[in-house]
Short mmCIF file of C-alpha atoms and ligand atoms in Angstrom, two decimals:
data_model
loop_
_atom_site.label_atom_id
_atom_site.label_comp_id
_atom_site.label_asym_id
_atom_site.label_seq_id
_atom_site.Cartn_x
_atom_site.Cartn_y
_atom_site.Cartn_z
CA UNK A 975 0.01 0.04 0.36
CA UNK A 976 1.53 3.30 -0.96
CA UNK A 977 1.33 5.92 1.86
CA UNK A 978 -0.93 9.04 0.90
CA UNK A 979 0.36 12.37 1.74
CA UNK A 980 -2.09 14.80 3.13
CA UNK A 981 -2.06 18.51 1.44
CA UNK A 982 -2.77 20.70 4.32
CA UNK A 983 -5.21 23.43 3.88
CA UNK A 984 -2.60 26.16 4.59
CA UNK A 985 -0.24 24.42 1.77
CA UNK A 986 -3.03 24.22 -1.00
CA UNK A 987 -2.76 26.28 -3.72
CA UNK A 988 -6.27 25.44 -5.81
CA UNK A 989 -5.28 27.02 -9.14
CA UNK A 990 -1.93 25.19 -8.94
CA UNK A 991 -3.52 21.91 -7.66
CA UNK A 992 -5.97 21.96 -10.55
CA UNK A 993 -3.22 22.31 -13.24
CA UNK A 994 -1.14 19.59 -11.92
CA UNK A 995 -4.28 17.11 -11.57
CA UNK A 996 -5.55 17.90 -15.13
CA UNK A 997 -1.92 17.07 -16.40
CA UNK A 998 -2.02 14.08 -14.38
CA UNK A 999 -5.22 12.64 -15.44
CA UNK A 1000 -4.56 13.45 -19.19
CA UNK A 1001 -1.18 11.66 -18.81
CA UNK A 1002 -2.54 8.63 -17.07
CA UNK A 1003 -5.48 8.30 -19.59
CA UNK A 1004 -3.78 9.23 -22.87
CA UNK A 1005 -6.06 8.58 -25.84
CA UNK A 1006 -8.01 5.87 -23.73
CA UNK A 1007 -11.71 6.35 -22.29
CA UNK A 1008 -12.64 7.11 -18.54
CA UNK A 1009 -16.04 6.94 -16.78
CA UNK A 1010 -17.08 8.49 -13.44
CA UNK A 1011 -19.98 8.82 -11.30
CA UNK A 1012 -21.56 11.95 -10.15
CA UNK A 1013 -23.72 11.95 -6.84
CA UNK A 1014 -23.91 15.63 -6.76
CA UNK A 1015 -21.91 15.90 -3.60
CA UNK A 1016 -18.91 18.19 -3.57
CA UNK A 1017 -16.38 15.75 -4.02
CA UNK A 1018 -17.61 13.73 -6.97
CA UNK A 1019 -18.72 17.45 -8.57
CA UNK A 1020 -15.06 18.47 -8.27
CA UNK A 1021 -13.73 15.21 -9.69
CA UNK A 1022 -16.25 15.79 -12.73
CA UNK A 1023 -15.06 19.11 -13.63
CA UNK A 1024 -11.28 18.27 -13.11
CA UNK A 1025 -12.14 15.08 -15.33
CA UNK A 1026 -14.01 17.13 -18.08
CA UNK A 1027 -11.25 19.80 -18.26
CA UNK A 1028 -8.69 17.15 -18.58
CA UNK A 1029 -10.43 14.87 -20.98
CA UNK A 1030 -13.55 16.39 -22.58
CA UNK A 1031 -15.52 13.79 -24.32
CA UNK A 1032 -13.29 11.11 -23.43
CA UNK A 1033 -14.91 11.05 -20.08
CA UNK A 1034 -18.50 9.79 -19.60
CA UNK A 1035 -20.21 11.00 -16.54
CA UNK A 1036 -23.23 9.02 -15.16
CA UNK A 1037 -25.64 9.47 -12.13
CA UNK A 1038 -26.05 6.03 -10.73
CA UNK A 1039 -29.80 6.29 -9.68
CA UNK A 1040 -29.54 3.77 -7.10
CA UNK A 1041 -33.05 4.51 -5.25
CA UNK A 1042 -31.18 5.48 -2.20
CA UNK A 1043 -30.60 9.24 -2.91
CA UNK A 1044 -32.49 12.43 -1.56
CA UNK A 1045 -35.80 13.58 -3.58
CA UNK A 1046 -35.39 15.04 -6.89
CA UNK A 1047 -31.47 14.44 -6.85
CA UNK A 1048 -31.20 12.86 -10.18
CA UNK A 1049 -33.13 15.92 -12.23
CA UNK A 1050 -31.36 18.30 -10.00
CA UNK A 1051 -27.89 17.11 -10.88
CA UNK A 1052 -28.46 16.63 -14.53
CA UNK A 1053 -29.70 20.19 -14.91
CA UNK A 1054 -27.05 21.72 -12.95
CA UNK A 1055 -24.22 19.95 -14.70
CA UNK A 1056 -25.94 20.69 -18.16
CA UNK A 1057 -25.69 24.33 -17.50
CA UNK A 1058 -21.84 23.87 -16.81
CA UNK A 1059 -21.56 21.94 -20.20
CA UNK A 1060 -21.42 18.43 -18.64
CA UNK A 1061 -23.83 15.88 -20.32
CA UNK A 1062 -24.64 13.38 -17.26
CA UNK A 1063 -26.33 10.18 -18.21
CA UNK A 1064 -28.72 8.86 -15.93
CA UNK A 1065 -28.38 4.96 -15.04
CA UNK A 1066 -31.50 3.17 -13.52
CA UNK A 1067 -29.79 0.69 -11.10
CA UNK A 1068 -32.67 0.75 -8.38
CA UNK A 1069 -33.43 -3.19 -8.42
CA UNK A 1070 -29.66 -4.09 -8.52
CA UNK A 1071 -29.04 -1.97 -5.07
CA UNK A 1072 -32.56 -3.16 -3.47
CA UNK A 1073 -31.84 -6.90 -4.48
CA UNK A 1074 -28.32 -6.93 -2.72
CA UNK A 1075 -29.62 -5.07 0.25
CA UNK A 1076 -32.69 -7.51 1.22
CA UNK A 1077 -32.52 -8.94 4.33
CA UNK A 1078 -29.17 -7.30 5.45
CA UNK A 1079 -29.38 -5.65 8.82
CA UNK A 1080 -25.69 -5.50 9.80
CA UNK A 1081 -24.11 -2.00 9.00
CA UNK A 1082 -20.93 -3.46 7.48
CA UNK A 1083 -22.62 -5.94 5.41
CA UNK A 1084 -24.97 -3.31 4.21
CA UNK A 1085 -21.77 -1.14 3.21
CA UNK A 1086 -20.03 -4.25 1.31
CA UNK A 1087 -23.33 -4.59 -0.37
CA UNK A 1088 -23.26 -0.99 -1.61
CA UNK A 1089 -19.66 -1.51 -2.67
CA UNK A 1090 -19.83 -4.47 -4.46
CA UNK A 1091 -23.25 -3.66 -6.31
CA UNK A 1092 -21.72 -0.32 -7.22
CA UNK A 1093 -18.14 -1.38 -8.47
CA UNK A 1094 -18.78 -4.96 -9.54
CA UNK A 1095 -22.30 -5.12 -11.25
CA UNK A 1096 -23.05 -1.33 -12.01
CA UNK A 1097 -19.72 -0.13 -13.10
CA UNK A 1098 -18.36 -3.58 -14.16
CA UNK A 1099 -21.18 -3.80 -16.81
CA UNK A 1100 -20.60 -0.08 -17.88
CA UNK A 1101 -16.85 -0.50 -18.45
CA UNK A 1102 -17.44 -3.71 -20.51
CA UNK A 1103 -20.02 -1.81 -22.79
CA UNK A 1104 -17.93 1.45 -23.10
CA UNK A 1105 -14.67 0.01 -23.31
CA UNK A 1106 -13.35 2.50 -20.36
CA UNK A 1107 -10.41 1.24 -18.68
CA UNK A 1108 -10.48 3.96 -15.90
CA UNK A 1109 -12.88 5.19 -13.38
CA UNK A 1110 -12.27 8.51 -11.79
CA UNK A 1111 -13.66 9.13 -8.17
CA UNK A 1112 -13.58 11.66 -5.43
CA UNK A 1113 -12.26 9.67 -2.58
CA UNK A 1114 -10.88 12.16 -0.15
CA UNK A 1115 -8.17 11.86 2.61
CA UNK A 1116 -10.76 11.57 5.60
CA UNK A 1117 -12.46 8.53 3.78
CA UNK A 1118 -9.20 6.62 3.67
CA UNK A 1119 -8.33 7.54 7.46
CA UNK A 1120 -11.92 6.11 8.98
CA UNK A 1121 -11.64 2.92 7.00
CA UNK A 1122 -7.92 2.30 7.92
CA UNK A 1123 -8.68 3.24 11.41
CA UNK A 1124 -11.47 0.31 11.30
CA UNK A 1125 -14.36 2.96 12.19
CA UNK A 1126 -16.53 2.39 9.15
CA UNK A 1127 -15.67 0.85 5.82
CA UNK A 1128 -16.22 3.82 3.46
CA UNK A 1129 -17.80 2.61 0.20
CA UNK A 1130 -15.14 3.92 -2.03
CA UNK A 1131 -12.17 2.63 -0.48
CA UNK A 1132 -10.50 -0.11 -2.24
CA UNK A 1133 -6.84 -0.16 -3.40
CA UNK A 1134 -5.84 1.31 0.28
CA UNK A 1135 -7.55 -1.99 1.62
CA UNK A 1136 -5.79 -4.28 -0.66
CA UNK A 1137 -8.38 -4.48 -3.33
CA UNK A 1138 -6.80 -4.72 -7.03
CA UNK A 1139 -9.72 -3.15 -9.01
CA UNK A 1140 -8.18 -4.25 -12.17
CA UNK A 1141 -8.39 -7.96 -10.90
CA UNK A 1142 -11.51 -7.51 -9.06
CA UNK A 1143 -13.62 -5.45 -11.41
CA UNK A 1144 -11.74 -4.91 -14.55
CA UNK A 1145 -10.61 -1.36 -14.43
CA UNK A 1146 -8.27 1.16 -12.69
CA UNK A 1147 -9.58 3.68 -10.12
CA UNK A 1148 -7.83 7.23 -10.36
CA UNK A 1149 -8.54 9.64 -7.22
CA UNK A 1150 -7.38 13.10 -7.64
CA UNK A 1151 -8.62 14.43 -4.55
CA UNK A 1152 -7.20 11.86 -2.26
CA UNK A 1153 -4.51 14.22 -0.65
CA UNK A 1154 -7.41 16.61 0.47
CA UNK A 1155 -9.76 16.92 3.27
CA UNK A 1156 -13.14 18.48 2.55
CA UNK A 1157 -12.23 21.86 3.23
CA UNK A 1158 -9.58 21.65 0.65
CA UNK A 1159 -12.11 20.13 -1.78
CA UNK A 1160 -14.47 22.91 -1.45
CA UNK A 1161 -11.63 25.41 -2.28
CA UNK A 1162 -10.73 23.34 -5.39
CA UNK A 1163 -14.51 23.19 -6.33
CA UNK A 1164 -14.59 26.88 -6.03
CA UNK A 1165 -11.74 27.40 -8.25
CA UNK A 1166 -13.21 25.09 -10.75
CA UNK A 1167 -16.06 27.28 -11.13
CA UNK A 1168 -18.62 25.32 -9.63
CA UNK A 1169 -21.64 27.37 -8.12
CA UNK A 1170 -21.67 28.27 -4.24
CA UNK A 1171 -24.68 25.95 -3.72
CA UNK A 1172 -22.22 23.02 -4.78
CA UNK A 1173 -19.12 23.90 -3.20
CA UNK A 1174 -20.72 24.73 0.02
CA UNK A 1175 -23.20 21.77 0.05
CA UNK A 1176 -23.07 19.78 3.27
CA UNK A 1177 -21.54 16.32 3.04
CA UNK A 1178 -23.75 13.27 1.91
CA UNK A 1179 -22.33 10.07 2.50
CA UNK A 1180 -21.37 7.63 -0.35
CA UNK A 1181 -23.74 4.65 0.52
CA UNK A 1182 -26.47 7.56 0.69
CA UNK A 1183 -29.63 6.99 2.79
CA UNK A 1184 -28.48 3.46 3.70
CA UNK A 1185 -26.37 5.25 5.89
CA UNK A 1186 -29.39 6.45 7.92
CA UNK A 1187 -31.67 3.46 8.00
CA UNK A 1188 -31.24 1.02 10.84
CA UNK A 1189 -32.18 -2.51 10.05
CA UNK A 1190 -33.40 -3.63 6.89
CA UNK A 1191 -33.26 -1.25 3.76
CA UNK A 1192 -36.34 -1.60 1.86
CA UNK A 1193 -37.86 0.92 -0.92
CA UNK A 1194 -40.59 1.82 1.78
CA UNK A 1195 -38.16 2.63 4.66
CA UNK A 1196 -35.82 4.42 2.36
CA UNK A 1197 -39.07 6.44 1.27
CA UNK A 1198 -39.80 7.06 5.08
CA UNK A 1199 -36.05 8.62 5.55
CA UNK A 1200 -36.04 10.47 2.21
CA UNK A 1201 -39.12 12.44 3.40
CA UNK A 1202 -37.67 13.12 6.73
CA UNK A 1203 -34.50 14.41 5.23
CA UNK A 1204 -36.33 16.69 3.09
CA UNK A 1205 -37.84 18.31 6.05
CA UNK A 1206 -34.82 18.16 8.24
CA UNK A 1207 -32.93 19.90 5.35
CA UNK A 1208 -35.61 22.50 4.78
CA UNK A 1209 -35.79 23.26 8.46
CA UNK A 1210 -31.93 23.22 9.49
CA UNK A 1211 -30.29 24.66 6.38
CA UNK A 1212 -30.16 28.09 7.79
CA UNK A 1213 -28.16 27.05 10.84
CA UNK A 1214 -25.05 26.84 8.71
CA UNK A 1215 -24.14 23.36 10.80
CA UNK A 1216 -21.45 21.00 8.99
CA UNK A 1217 -24.17 18.22 8.58
CA UNK A 1218 -27.88 17.66 9.46
CA UNK A 1219 -29.79 14.57 8.93
CA UNK A 1220 -32.61 12.19 9.73
CA UNK A 1221 -32.22 8.65 10.89
CA UNK A 1222 -34.85 5.83 10.79
CA UNK A 1223 -34.69 3.61 13.61
CA UNK A 1224 -35.62 -0.24 13.55
CA UNK A 1225 -37.44 -0.04 16.69
CA UNK A 1226 -41.12 0.81 16.95
CA UNK A 1227 -42.85 2.35 19.91
CA UNK A 1228 -46.44 2.94 20.94
CA UNK A 1229 -47.73 6.36 20.05
CA UNK A 1230 -51.24 7.72 19.74
CA UNK A 1231 -52.82 8.46 16.30
CA UNK A 1232 -56.69 9.54 15.96
CA UNK A 1233 -57.29 8.70 19.70
CA UNK A 1234 -56.02 5.06 19.17
CA UNK A 1235 -52.84 2.99 19.76
CA UNK A 1236 -50.26 3.26 16.88
CA UNK A 1237 -47.29 1.20 17.05
CA UNK A 1238 -45.46 3.54 14.90
CA UNK A 1239 -41.84 4.78 13.55
CA UNK A 1240 -39.12 6.64 15.34
CA UNK A 1241 -37.25 9.13 13.56
CA UNK A 1242 -33.67 10.55 14.99
CA UNK A 1243 -32.31 14.09 14.29
CA UNK A 1244 -28.83 14.95 14.10
CA UNK A 1245 -27.34 18.28 13.54
CA UNK A 1246 -23.29 18.71 13.69
CA UNK A 1247 -20.77 21.33 14.29
CA UNK A 1248 -17.68 20.04 12.66
CA UNK A 1249 -14.60 20.83 10.88
CA UNK A 1250 -13.73 17.57 9.03
CA UNK A 1251 -16.05 15.16 10.41
CA UNK A 1252 -13.52 13.53 12.11
CA UNK A 1253 -14.92 15.02 15.46
CA UNK A 1254 -18.31 16.63 15.96
CA UNK A 1255 -20.35 17.99 18.47
CA UNK A 1256 -24.28 18.38 18.34
CA UNK A 1257 -25.72 21.78 17.44
CA UNK A 1258 -27.27 23.58 20.20
CA UNK A 1259 -30.65 24.30 18.57
CA UNK A 1260 -33.42 26.38 19.77
CA UNK A 1261 -36.17 24.62 21.19
CA UNK A 1262 -38.41 25.99 18.88
CA UNK A 1263 -36.86 24.64 15.93
CA UNK A 1264 -36.70 21.01 17.55
CA UNK A 1265 -40.57 21.71 18.01
CA UNK A 1266 -41.12 22.50 14.66
CA UNK A 1267 -39.19 19.39 13.50
CA UNK A 1268 -41.24 17.22 15.66
CA UNK A 1269 -44.51 18.77 14.47
CA UNK A 1270 -43.57 18.32 10.67
CA UNK A 1271 -42.05 14.71 11.10
CA UNK A 1272 -44.97 13.39 12.71
CA UNK A 1273 -47.66 14.76 10.59
CA UNK A 1274 -45.86 14.88 6.95
CA UNK A 1275 -44.11 11.54 7.14
CA UNK A 1276 -46.33 8.48 7.54
CA UNK A 1277 -46.50 6.18 10.42
CA UNK A 1278 -43.86 8.39 12.35
CA UNK A 1279 -45.04 8.77 16.06
CA UNK A 1280 -41.81 9.85 17.83
CA UNK A 1281 -39.03 12.31 16.92
CA UNK A 1282 -35.87 12.46 19.21
CA UNK A 1283 -32.53 14.54 18.88
CA UNK A 1284 -29.02 13.36 19.38
CA UNK A 1285 -26.93 15.03 21.87
CA UNK A 1286 -23.95 12.86 21.72
CA UNK A 1287 -20.52 14.10 20.31
CA UNK A 1288 -18.48 12.02 17.80
CA UNK A 1289 -16.95 10.24 19.36
CA UNK A 1290 -18.58 7.88 20.59
CA UNK A 1291 -21.28 8.95 18.08
CA UNK A 1292 -20.59 8.70 14.38
CA UNK A 1293 -21.98 11.37 12.10
CA UNK A 1294 -24.04 8.85 10.22
CA UNK A 1295 -26.06 5.98 12.02
CA UNK A 1296 -24.96 2.99 9.89
P1 XMP B 1345 -19.37 8.92 10.09
O1 XMP B 1345 -20.64 8.68 9.95
O2 XMP B 1345 -18.24 8.01 9.73
O3 XMP B 1345 -19.10 10.22 8.96
O4 XMP B 1345 -19.10 9.76 11.32
C1 XMP B 1345 -18.03 10.84 8.59
C2 XMP B 1345 -18.21 11.42 7.24
O5 XMP B 1345 -18.26 10.82 6.29
C3 XMP B 1345 -19.30 10.81 5.53
N1 XMP B 1345 -19.71 9.33 5.14
C4 XMP B 1345 -19.20 8.79 3.97
N2 XMP B 1345 -18.95 9.48 2.96
N3 XMP B 1345 -18.64 7.26 1.91
C5 XMP B 1345 -18.50 8.60 1.76
O6 XMP B 1345 -17.88 9.13 0.75
C6 XMP B 1345 -19.05 6.60 3.12
O7 XMP B 1345 -18.98 5.36 2.99
C7 XMP B 1345 -19.34 7.34 4.12
N4 XMP B 1345 -19.95 7.20 5.21
C8 XMP B 1345 -20.15 8.40 5.85
C9 XMP B 1345 -20.55 11.17 6.57
O8 XMP B 1345 -21.64 11.85 5.91
C10 XMP B 1345 -19.70 12.24 7.25
O9 XMP B 1345 -19.72 13.68 6.47
#
């Protein structure tokens, strides 16, 4: 395993970094073809722009619709990048992902299912069809650190844990952002000309809403957490917190609806202050904000009878629940 050298924020010169990475990408790929997946997050958005500056038409960008993303995300991403001159193709892979997740409840097994479906099935097929030999992706320094430290297997960590992607999946992975942390990526994204709503967007995990569903991941349970996520994002975007999210619990609790017993769902809200996601502190939200969240989540999301707010720091908590 080659040691990755971090580029600290104070040493980062975004324009120079971009120039260097464009040269590196063009020389590795030469006249060949590359593909990349764009989720709409800051990391994959930055990689998409870098890749297109380096390769132009030789890079094909896909939005993998795994059925696990936030509401209206595919349309949002395609429209946004169209304005930036990048064509993004949507690939419907909902069935593959839900089949792979069926019956799984263990967090690391769920993460492994996402990794295998993403890299082996979906990208393996794409690579075969397109003839591309390279996958460009937005792995960052913190992803590597957490996986190596044994905290969570970040879905995108492959070569660093000994997976030979050429042997296992049939293509090589290129990771231009791997020496940067999130704040550095935001600087690069800004210098690449991405709009503020992209380079300032709160982080969203690679395994998407799977990271926020405790227990089995079914289309219905994802729909519940997707609706709750939308409400939490609407209510908390003004806080300017590092990240805010909704989690669907596995346990049900007794509640009351229309004067009758309702053995219903529990949503946990989390809102984090953090610099680089390695440590975090819950935001001291005003009680009125919490009250409004409880009101909206119990009336707008079917089946929810209980809303809690996480008051635990990371560590021992983590930012996501899975
Ligand atoms: P945790 O839950 O480990 O999250 O405290 C730390 C930060 O990383 C994001 N996250 C991920 N990002 N692939 C990613 O690209 C992953 O598998 C993954 N898991 C968590 C999380 O949203 C937080 O910002």
